[in-house]
């Protein structure tokens, strides 16, 4: 037996497996749209779980497609918007409760009933910008850092929480009902809700950072690294919860075939 020159056994090289994707070539156009967009926002482990729970082999009829679209719109109105609205105590929570209590959206009339409530979010973006302009000085580093971090986090909240994906799927089939339900207002309103919540979360940290030890240049570097993390962290629980709910919706819509 040789004592020297023995080669170490090397593990066989292997190529990483390609990421799995939700189906985008099914008989259902709505499910293709939803699958394509969810592929870009859901984590890989969730996609893998959904693939095992959502076989799509049955041909789809027009009635199936319309029902799927109505169910998607209903999810936006009665699950997605209320979850974001719950970040705002009292008024937001009341709006969410009223939306949840609505009859299922299945036609133009039930969509219009939802739109009458969703309209409460219409002034949200303008009100938020007015509040920022009145309370946060553009020439103050700490104010600017707070708003910048919150804007970055809230700017992607609608997509990350699957709101855009479900809205696009619904609008592809029942555009009039989606407009009656004021989905355009809902998407903009949720962005404003997320921005408000993120600012409120970041600001106390900003005060602590500003009053902490160290010179201003060091604080700027620290805040530049930390503020975006805090801003995103403030929205992550809502985003994660809604991703889980979107996964349930996806499976439910698949089973309508």
Coordinates of C-alpha atoms in Angstrom, one line a residue:
X1 CA 0.0 0.0 0.0
X2 CA 1.6 3.3 -1.0
X3 CA 2.1 5.8 1.8
X4 CA 2.6 8.8 -0.4
X5 CA 1.1 10.2 -3.6
X6 CA -2.4 8.9 -2.8
X7 CA -5.0 11.1 -4.6
X8 CA -7.8 12.5 -2.5
X9 CA -11.2 11.4 -3.8
X10 CA -13.0 14.4 -5.3
X11 CA -16.8 14.8 -5.4
X12 CA -18.3 14.6 -8.8
X13 CA -19.2 18.1 -10.1
X14 CA -22.8 18.8 -10.6
X15 CA -24.7 21.7 -12.2
X16 CA -27.3 23.5 -10.1
X17 CA -30.8 22.7 -10.9
X18 CA -32.7 25.4 -12.8
X19 CA -35.3 27.2 -10.8
X20 CA -38.8 25.8 -11.0
X21 CA -41.5 27.9 -12.4
X22 CA -45.3 28.0 -12.2
X23 CA -47.0 26.9 -15.5
X24 CA -47.4 29.6 -18.1
X25 CA -48.7 27.5 -21.0
X26 CA -51.9 26.1 -19.6
X27 CA -55.4 26.2 -21.3
X28 CA -56.2 29.1 -19.0
X29 CA -55.0 32.6 -20.1
X30 CA -55.7 34.0 -16.6
X31 CA -53.6 31.3 -14.9
X32 CA -50.8 31.9 -17.5
X33 CA -50.7 35.6 -16.6
X34 CA -50.9 34.9 -12.9
X35 CA -48.2 32.2 -13.1
X36 CA -45.8 34.3 -15.1
X37 CA -46.1 37.3 -12.6
X38 CA -46.0 35.2 -9.5
X39 CA -42.8 33.5 -10.8
X40 CA -41.1 36.9 -10.5
X41 CA -42.2 37.7 -6.9
X42 CA -42.6 34.4 -5.0
X43 CA -39.6 32.6 -3.4
X44 CA -38.5 29.4 -5.0
X45 CA -39.6 27.2 -2.1
X46 CA -43.1 28.5 -2.3
X47 CA -43.2 28.0 -6.1
X48 CA -42.1 24.4 -5.6
X49 CA -44.9 23.9 -3.0
X50 CA -47.5 25.4 -5.4
X51 CA -46.4 23.2 -8.3
X52 CA -47.1 20.1 -6.2
X53 CA -50.6 21.3 -5.2
X54 CA -51.8 22.7 -8.5
X55 CA -52.1 20.4 -11.4
X56 CA -53.7 22.1 -14.5
X57 CA -54.9 19.5 -16.9
X58 CA -58.5 20.2 -17.6
X59 CA -59.6 22.4 -20.5
X60 CA -61.0 25.7 -19.4
X61 CA -64.3 27.2 -20.5
X62 CA -65.3 30.9 -20.7
X63 CA -67.4 30.4 -17.5
X64 CA -64.3 29.0 -15.7
X65 CA -62.2 32.0 -16.8
X66 CA -64.8 34.5 -15.7
X67 CA -65.2 32.9 -12.3
X68 CA -61.4 32.9 -11.9
X69 CA -61.2 36.5 -12.7
X70 CA -64.0 37.4 -10.3
X71 CA -62.3 35.4 -7.6
X72 CA -59.0 37.2 -8.2
X73 CA -60.7 40.5 -8.0
X74 CA -62.5 39.5 -4.8
X75 CA -59.2 38.5 -3.3
X76 CA -57.7 41.9 -4.1
X77 CA -60.7 43.7 -2.5
X78 CA -61.3 41.5 0.5
X79 CA -57.9 40.1 1.4
X80 CA -55.1 42.2 -0.1
X81 CA -56.4 45.7 0.5
X82 CA -57.7 45.0 4.1
X83 CA -54.3 43.5 5.1
X84 CA -52.5 46.7 4.0
X85 CA -55.3 48.9 5.4
X86 CA -54.8 47.2 8.8
X87 CA -51.5 49.0 9.1
X88 CA -53.4 52.2 9.7
X89 CA -55.2 52.0 13.1
X90 CA -58.9 52.9 13.3
X91 CA -59.7 54.3 9.9
X92 CA -57.7 51.7 8.0
X93 CA -59.0 48.9 10.1
X94 CA -62.6 50.0 9.7
X95 CA -62.2 50.1 5.9
X96 CA -60.8 46.6 5.9
X97 CA -63.6 45.3 8.0
X98 CA -66.2 46.9 5.6
X99 CA -64.5 45.4 2.6
X100 CA -64.3 41.9 4.1
X101 CA -68.1 42.1 4.9
X102 CA -69.0 42.7 1.2
X103 CA -70.8 40.1 -0.8
X104 CA -68.4 38.0 -3.1
X105 CA -67.6 39.9 -6.3
X106 CA -69.2 38.1 -9.2
X107 CA -70.7 40.8 -11.4
X108 CA -70.6 44.5 -12.2
X109 CA -73.0 45.4 -9.3
X110 CA -70.9 43.7 -6.6
X111 CA -67.8 45.2 -8.1
X112 CA -69.4 48.7 -7.9
X113 CA -70.2 48.1 -4.2
X114 CA -66.5 47.4 -3.6
X115 CA -65.5 50.4 -5.6
X116 CA -67.6 52.7 -3.4
X117 CA -65.5 51.7 -0.4
X118 CA -62.1 51.5 -2.2
X119 CA -62.7 55.1 -3.2
X120 CA -61.8 56.1 0.4
X121 CA -58.2 55.5 -0.7
X122 CA -58.3 57.9 -3.6
X123 CA -56.8 60.9 -1.6
X124 CA -54.2 58.8 0.1
X125 CA -51.3 59.5 -2.3
X126 CA -51.9 63.3 -2.3
X127 CA -52.5 63.4 1.4
X128 CA -49.2 61.5 2.0
X129 CA -47.2 63.8 -0.2
X130 CA -48.7 66.8 1.5
X131 CA -47.8 65.4 4.9
X132 CA -44.2 64.7 3.8
X133 CA -43.8 68.2 2.4
X134 CA -45.1 69.8 5.6
X135 CA -43.2 67.6 8.0
X136 CA -39.9 66.5 6.4
X137 CA -37.4 69.1 5.3
X138 CA -35.6 68.4 2.0
X139 CA -32.5 70.1 3.2
X140 CA -32.3 68.0 6.4
X141 CA -30.3 64.9 6.0
X142 CA -32.2 62.8 8.5
X143 CA -35.6 63.8 7.1
X144 CA -34.5 63.0 3.6
X145 CA -32.9 59.7 4.6
X146 CA -36.1 58.7 6.3
X147 CA -38.4 59.5 3.3
X148 CA -35.9 58.0 0.7
X149 CA -35.7 54.7 2.5
X150 CA -39.4 54.5 3.0
X151 CA -40.1 55.3 -0.6
X152 CA -37.8 52.6 -1.9
X153 CA -39.4 50.0 0.3
X154 CA -43.0 51.0 -0.4
X155 CA -42.3 51.5 -4.1
X156 CA -42.1 47.7 -4.6
X157 CA -44.7 46.7 -2.0
X158 CA -47.6 46.3 -4.4
X159 CA -45.6 43.9 -6.7
X160 CA -43.9 42.0 -3.9
X161 CA -47.1 41.3 -2.1
X162 CA -48.6 39.9 -5.4
X163 CA -51.1 42.7 -5.8
X164 CA -49.9 43.5 -9.3
X165 CA -50.0 39.9 -10.4
X166 CA -53.5 39.3 -9.3
X167 CA -54.8 42.6 -10.6
X168 CA -53.3 41.9 -14.1
X169 CA -54.9 38.5 -14.1
X170 CA -58.3 39.8 -13.2
X171 CA -58.2 42.7 -15.6
X172 CA -57.3 40.5 -18.5
X173 CA -60.8 39.0 -18.3
X174 CA -63.2 41.4 -16.5
X175 CA -61.7 44.8 -17.1
X176 CA -65.0 46.7 -16.6
X177 CA -65.6 45.0 -13.2
X178 CA -62.0 45.8 -12.2
X179 CA -62.5 49.5 -13.0
X180 CA -65.8 49.5 -11.2
X181 CA -64.1 48.1 -8.1
X182 CA -61.5 50.9 -8.5
X183 CA -58.5 48.7 -8.6
X184 CA -56.4 51.5 -10.0
X185 CA -57.1 53.5 -6.8
X186 CA -56.4 50.4 -4.7
X187 CA -53.0 49.9 -6.1
X188 CA -52.0 53.5 -5.7
X189 CA -53.6 53.7 -2.3
X190 CA -51.8 50.7 -1.0
X191 CA -48.5 52.2 -2.0
X192 CA -49.4 55.3 0.0
X193 CA -50.4 53.1 3.0
X194 CA -47.1 51.3 2.8
X195 CA -45.1 54.6 2.6
X196 CA -46.9 56.0 5.6
X197 CA -46.3 52.9 7.7
X198 CA -42.6 52.7 6.6
X199 CA -41.9 56.3 7.5
X200 CA -43.6 55.9 10.9
X201 CA -41.3 52.9 11.5
X202 CA -38.1 54.4 10.3
X203 CA -38.4 57.8 12.1
X204 CA -37.9 56.6 15.7
X205 CA -34.7 54.8 14.6
X206 CA -33.6 57.9 12.8
X207 CA -33.9 59.9 16.0
X208 CA -31.9 57.4 17.9
X209 CA -29.2 57.3 15.2
X210 CA -29.0 61.1 15.1
X211 CA -28.7 61.4 18.8
X212 CA -26.2 58.6 19.1
X213 CA -22.4 58.9 19.5
X214 CA -20.1 59.6 16.5
X215 CA -19.5 62.5 14.1
X216 CA -22.0 63.3 11.3
X217 CA -20.0 61.7 8.5
X218 CA -19.9 58.4 10.3
X219 CA -23.6 58.6 11.1
X220 CA -24.4 59.3 7.4
X221 CA -22.7 56.1 6.4
X222 CA -24.4 54.1 9.1
X223 CA -27.8 55.5 8.3
X224 CA -27.3 54.9 4.6
X225 CA -26.8 51.3 5.3
X226 CA -29.4 50.8 8.1
X227 CA -32.4 52.9 7.1
X228 CA -33.3 50.9 4.0
X229 CA -33.1 47.7 6.0
X230 CA -35.5 49.0 8.7
X231 CA -37.9 50.4 6.0
X232 CA -38.1 47.1 4.2
X233 CA -38.3 45.1 7.4
X234 CA -41.4 47.2 8.4
X235 CA -43.3 45.9 5.3
X236 CA -41.9 42.4 5.1
X237 CA -44.5 40.7 7.5
X238 CA -47.4 42.1 5.4
X239 CA -45.7 41.1 2.1
X240 CA -45.0 37.6 3.4
X241 CA -48.5 37.1 4.7
X242 CA -50.0 38.2 1.4
X243 CA -47.6 36.0 -0.6
X244 CA -48.9 33.0 1.4
X245 CA -52.5 34.1 0.7
X246 CA -51.7 34.6 -3.0
X247 CA -50.4 31.0 -3.1
X248 CA -53.7 29.8 -1.6
X249 CA -55.6 31.8 -4.2
X250 CA -53.5 30.3 -7.0
X251 CA -54.3 26.7 -5.9
X252 CA -57.9 27.6 -5.6
X253 CA -58.1 29.0 -9.1
X254 CA -56.3 26.0 -10.5
X255 CA -58.9 23.8 -9.0
X256 CA -61.7 25.6 -10.8
X257 CA -60.8 23.7 -14.0

